[in-house]
Each structure stands twice: as structure tokens, then as C-alpha cells.
């Protein structure tokens, strides 16, 4: 489960039922991005408390995160066919946020579509590659809307039945002539207390540029989650 770095005190609420038998998927690692099991989690990103949840089905899942005020939230969906004939998985998400800048606050929505592939790398490392497109809609300023092409790589390395590392690198750049670039990267160390519970500590770096506004920050995070 991944926590949105821009959230403020999120509280998760999931009221969507997915078709299919829950947990019919072949067993996957708790940190696997294609894991479809239902999970609940909470943690700290610097000094911000975050709560997240995921509802899983036979070949799909949905995740919802929201802060207490409801002004920063994200909703994501994954369809994974669970077929030996197909290694492609469809992802979709909507993210709403507010960004403070020198010229005011940006109230914006991001709509994203992507496809994810998986392969086994060196020393039993699972590697997930995603390509997609992201549309940014800025409230009260439609002239600032933009479309970016996105690419990300996630590497999951279990060192034992308990310990594991996750490395994520992702970037996006505008494809419509606007000035918009984003780079995110994080490295995490996780420990599975049991098959159902794990904790994870993460170091995150983010760099964003939107027209004349730019932002760069690093944060430590800690989270604990349970799957069912």
C-alpha cells in the first residue's frame, strides 16, 4: 500500500463491493503492487498521520485515501487478469490535492491511466514497469491544464521470509508543450511480522515543477499494514 505524500491527516472510507471471490489470487508478497488482498494500514509521513485501505477481489482492487477535511484524497483502481496468457494489468486513478505556492493555492485534480507489466529480475527480484498518461485539471484556471507521459519502475526484493526492500523510481513530463515535470523516488525497508502484518520504513524524494512553481523535498515515513 502506498501513501500519498501530499495528504494531510487522511481517513479512509471504502464502500465499494467488487465482484469475484476475495483472495482467489495466488499468494503474493504483502508489498507486491499487484497484490489484490484487502488491507488496512496507517503510518506517519514525516509528522503527518495517514490511514489507507484497499478492497480486493478476484482480479481487481480499489484503494481510497482521504484526509480529515476531505480536500486531499486519492482513489485508484487496478485490474489484473491473473492469466498466464497476459502479463498486462490496467491501472486508473483520480487524485485531488491543494498545493500552496507563492502566488496562491492550486486546487487540482489528476486523472491517470496506465498499464503495468511484471517480470522476475536478478536474485528473485520482482520488477514492475508502468507506462501511462496523466491529465492535470486546475480549478478556476483551465489554461494551466496539462497532459504528461509517465513511467515508473518498482523493484521488490525479499531477503528472507521476513525482511524485504522496495525501490521505486518514477517520472513524468508534459507532452502538450506546458512546463510540467515530476520526479519521485523512494527506498523502503520492510519487515513481515506475520503473513498478515508488516511494518515499513521509507525514505522519499520528490521534485515537481509546474510552470513557474517548483518544489523539492525529502521525507522519512513509517507505516504498518495488515492484509486479510
Coordinates of C-alpha atoms in Angstrom, one line a residue:
X1 CA 0.0 0.0 0.0
X2 CA 1.4 3.4 -0.9
X3 CA 0.5 6.6 0.9
X4 CA 0.1 9.8 -1.0
X5 CA 2.9 12.2 0.1
X6 CA 0.8 15.3 -0.2
X7 CA -2.0 14.2 2.2
X8 CA -2.8 15.9 5.4
X9 CA -4.4 13.5 8.1
X10 CA -6.2 11.1 5.8
X11 CA -9.1 8.9 6.9
X12 CA -10.0 6.0 4.6
X13 CA -13.6 5.0 3.8
X14 CA -14.3 2.2 1.3
X15 CA -17.9 1.5 0.4
X16 CA -17.5 -0.3 -2.9
X17 CA -18.1 -4.1 -3.5
X18 CA -16.1 -5.8 -6.2
X19 CA -17.3 -8.9 -8.0
X20 CA -15.5 -12.2 -7.6
X21 CA -14.2 -14.2 -4.7
X22 CA -11.9 -12.3 -2.4
X23 CA -8.3 -13.6 -2.1
X24 CA -8.8 -16.0 -5.1
X25 CA -5.4 -14.7 -6.3
X26 CA -2.3 -16.8 -6.0
X27 CA -0.4 -15.7 -2.8
X28 CA 1.7 -12.6 -3.3
X29 CA 4.0 -10.7 -1.1
X30 CA 2.3 -8.1 1.1
X31 CA 4.4 -5.3 -0.6
X32 CA 3.6 -6.5 -4.2
X33 CA 1.9 -3.8 -6.2
X34 CA -0.3 -6.5 -7.9
X35 CA -1.4 -7.9 -4.6
X36 CA -5.2 -7.9 -4.6
X37 CA -5.9 -8.8 -1.0
X38 CA -7.9 -6.5 1.2
X39 CA -5.7 -4.4 3.5
X40 CA -5.8 -1.7 6.1
X41 CA -2.8 0.4 7.1
X42 CA -1.7 3.5 9.0
X43 CA 1.6 5.4 9.3
X44 CA 3.5 8.7 9.5
X45 CA 5.0 10.6 6.7
X46 CA 7.3 13.0 8.5
X47 CA 4.9 14.4 11.1
X48 CA 1.7 13.6 9.2
X49 CA -0.5 10.7 10.2
X50 CA -2.0 8.7 7.3
X51 CA -4.6 6.0 7.1
X52 CA -5.3 3.9 4.0
X53 CA -7.4 1.0 2.9
X54 CA -7.8 -1.4 0.0
X55 CA -10.7 -3.7 -1.0
X56 CA -9.6 -6.6 -3.2
X57 CA -11.5 -9.0 -5.4
X58 CA -10.6 -12.0 -7.7
X59 CA -8.9 -9.9 -10.3
X60 CA -9.3 -6.3 -9.3
X61 CA -8.8 -3.9 -6.3
X62 CA -9.7 -0.4 -5.3
X63 CA -7.9 1.9 -2.9
X64 CA -9.2 5.1 -1.3
X65 CA -7.3 7.6 0.8
X66 CA -8.7 10.9 2.2
X67 CA -7.7 13.4 4.8
X68 CA -10.0 14.5 7.6
X69 CA -11.1 17.7 5.8
X70 CA -11.7 15.8 2.5
X71 CA -9.7 18.3 0.5
X72 CA -6.9 15.9 -0.3
X73 CA -7.8 12.4 -1.4
X74 CA -6.9 9.7 -4.0
X75 CA -8.9 6.9 -5.5
X76 CA -7.2 4.2 -7.5
X77 CA -8.2 1.0 -9.3
X78 CA -6.3 -2.0 -10.7
X79 CA -7.5 -4.7 -13.0
X80 CA -5.2 -7.8 -13.1
X81 CA -6.4 -10.6 -15.3
X82 CA -4.5 -13.3 -13.4
X83 CA -3.8 -15.1 -16.6
X84 CA -0.7 -16.9 -17.8
X85 CA -1.6 -15.6 -21.3
X86 CA -1.4 -11.9 -20.3
X87 CA 1.2 -10.0 -18.3
X88 CA -0.5 -6.6 -18.7
X89 CA -2.5 -5.0 -15.9
X90 CA -4.7 -1.9 -16.2
X91 CA -4.4 0.9 -13.6
X92 CA -6.5 4.1 -13.2
X93 CA -6.6 6.8 -10.5
X94 CA -8.0 10.1 -9.5
X95 CA -6.2 12.3 -7.1
X96 CA -7.3 15.6 -5.6
X97 CA -5.0 18.0 -3.8
X98 CA -4.2 21.5 -2.9
X99 CA -0.7 23.0 -3.3
X100 CA 0.4 26.2 -1.7
X101 CA 2.6 28.4 -3.8
X102 CA 3.9 32.0 -3.7
X103 CA 1.0 33.1 -5.9
X104 CA -1.8 31.3 -4.1
X105 CA -3.2 27.8 -3.6
X106 CA -3.6 25.4 -6.5
X107 CA -6.8 23.3 -6.2
X108 CA -6.3 20.5 -8.7
X109 CA -7.3 17.0 -9.9
X110 CA -5.1 14.5 -11.6
X111 CA -6.6 11.7 -13.8
X112 CA -4.3 8.9 -14.8
X113 CA -4.4 5.7 -16.9
X114 CA -1.6 3.2 -17.1
X115 CA -0.5 -0.3 -17.9
X116 CA 1.7 -2.4 -15.7
X117 CA 3.9 -5.4 -16.6
X118 CA 5.8 -7.7 -14.3
X119 CA 8.9 -9.8 -14.7
X120 CA 11.4 -11.6 -12.4
X121 CA 14.7 -10.0 -12.2
X122 CA 18.1 -10.8 -10.7
X123 CA 18.2 -12.8 -7.4
X124 CA 14.4 -13.3 -7.2
X125 CA 13.7 -9.6 -7.5
X126 CA 10.3 -8.8 -8.8
X127 CA 10.3 -5.8 -11.2
X128 CA 7.1 -3.9 -12.2
X129 CA 7.1 -1.4 -15.0
X130 CA 4.3 1.1 -15.6
X131 CA 3.6 3.4 -18.5
X132 CA 0.7 5.8 -18.6
X133 CA -0.7 9.3 -19.1
X134 CA -1.8 11.9 -16.6
X135 CA -4.2 14.8 -17.1
X136 CA -4.0 17.7 -14.6
X137 CA -7.0 19.9 -14.2
X138 CA -6.5 23.1 -12.2
X139 CA -9.7 24.6 -10.7
X140 CA -10.5 28.1 -11.8
X141 CA -7.6 28.2 -14.2
X142 CA -8.3 25.9 -17.2
X143 CA -5.4 27.5 -19.1
X144 CA -3.0 25.7 -16.8
X145 CA -4.3 22.2 -17.5
X146 CA -1.7 19.8 -18.9
X147 CA -1.1 16.2 -20.0
X148 CA 2.1 14.3 -19.1
X149 CA 3.5 10.9 -20.1
X150 CA 4.6 8.8 -17.1
X151 CA 6.9 5.9 -16.5
X152 CA 7.8 4.1 -13.3
X153 CA 9.8 1.1 -12.1
X154 CA 9.2 -0.7 -8.8
X155 CA 11.7 -3.4 -7.6
X156 CA 10.7 -5.7 -4.7
X157 CA 13.5 -7.7 -3.2
X158 CA 12.6 -10.2 -0.4
X159 CA 15.8 -11.1 1.5
X160 CA 14.1 -13.7 3.7
X161 CA 10.7 -14.8 4.8
X162 CA 10.6 -11.6 6.9
X163 CA 12.8 -8.8 5.5
X164 CA 12.4 -7.1 2.2
X165 CA 13.3 -3.9 0.3
X166 CA 11.3 -1.9 -2.2
X167 CA 12.8 0.7 -4.6
X168 CA 10.5 2.9 -6.7
X169 CA 11.5 5.5 -9.3
X170 CA 9.0 7.4 -11.4
X171 CA 9.0 10.4 -13.6
X172 CA 6.6 12.4 -15.8
X173 CA 6.9 15.2 -18.4
X174 CA 4.4 17.2 -20.2
X175 CA 3.6 16.2 -23.8
X176 CA 1.4 19.3 -24.7
X177 CA 4.1 22.0 -24.6
X178 CA 3.4 23.1 -21.0
X179 CA 6.1 23.4 -18.3
X180 CA 5.4 20.4 -16.0
X181 CA 7.8 17.8 -14.7
X182 CA 7.7 15.4 -11.8
X183 CA 10.2 13.1 -10.3
X184 CA 9.6 10.8 -7.4
X185 CA 11.8 8.1 -5.8
X186 CA 11.7 6.2 -2.5
X187 CA 13.5 3.3 -0.8
X188 CA 11.9 1.3 1.9
X189 CA 12.8 -1.4 4.3
X190 CA 10.1 -3.7 5.4
X191 CA 9.6 -6.5 7.9
X192 CA 6.7 -9.0 7.8
X193 CA 5.8 -9.7 11.4
X194 CA 3.4 -12.4 10.2
X195 CA 1.9 -13.3 6.9
X196 CA -0.8 -10.8 7.6
X197 CA 1.1 -8.0 9.3
X198 CA 4.1 -5.9 8.3
X199 CA 5.8 -2.7 9.0
X200 CA 7.9 -0.5 6.7
X201 CA 10.2 2.5 7.0
X202 CA 10.7 4.7 3.9
X203 CA 12.8 7.5 2.6
X204 CA 11.2 9.5 -0.1
X205 CA 12.4 12.2 -2.5
X206 CA 10.2 14.4 -4.7
X207 CA 10.8 17.1 -7.2
X208 CA 7.9 18.9 -9.0
X209 CA 7.9 21.8 -11.5
X210 CA 4.6 23.4 -12.7
X211 CA 5.0 26.5 -14.8
X212 CA 6.9 29.0 -12.6
X213 CA 6.3 27.0 -9.4
X214 CA 8.9 24.4 -8.3
X215 CA 9.1 22.2 -5.2
X216 CA 11.7 19.8 -3.9
X217 CA 11.5 17.8 -0.7
X218 CA 12.6 14.7 1.1
X219 CA 10.7 12.8 3.9
X220 CA 11.0 9.9 6.2
X221 CA 8.0 7.7 6.6
X222 CA 6.8 4.8 8.7
X223 CA 3.8 2.5 8.1
X224 CA 2.2 -0.6 9.3
X225 CA -0.4 -2.7 7.5
X226 CA -2.5 -5.8 7.6
X227 CA -3.9 -7.9 4.8
X228 CA -6.9 -10.2 5.1

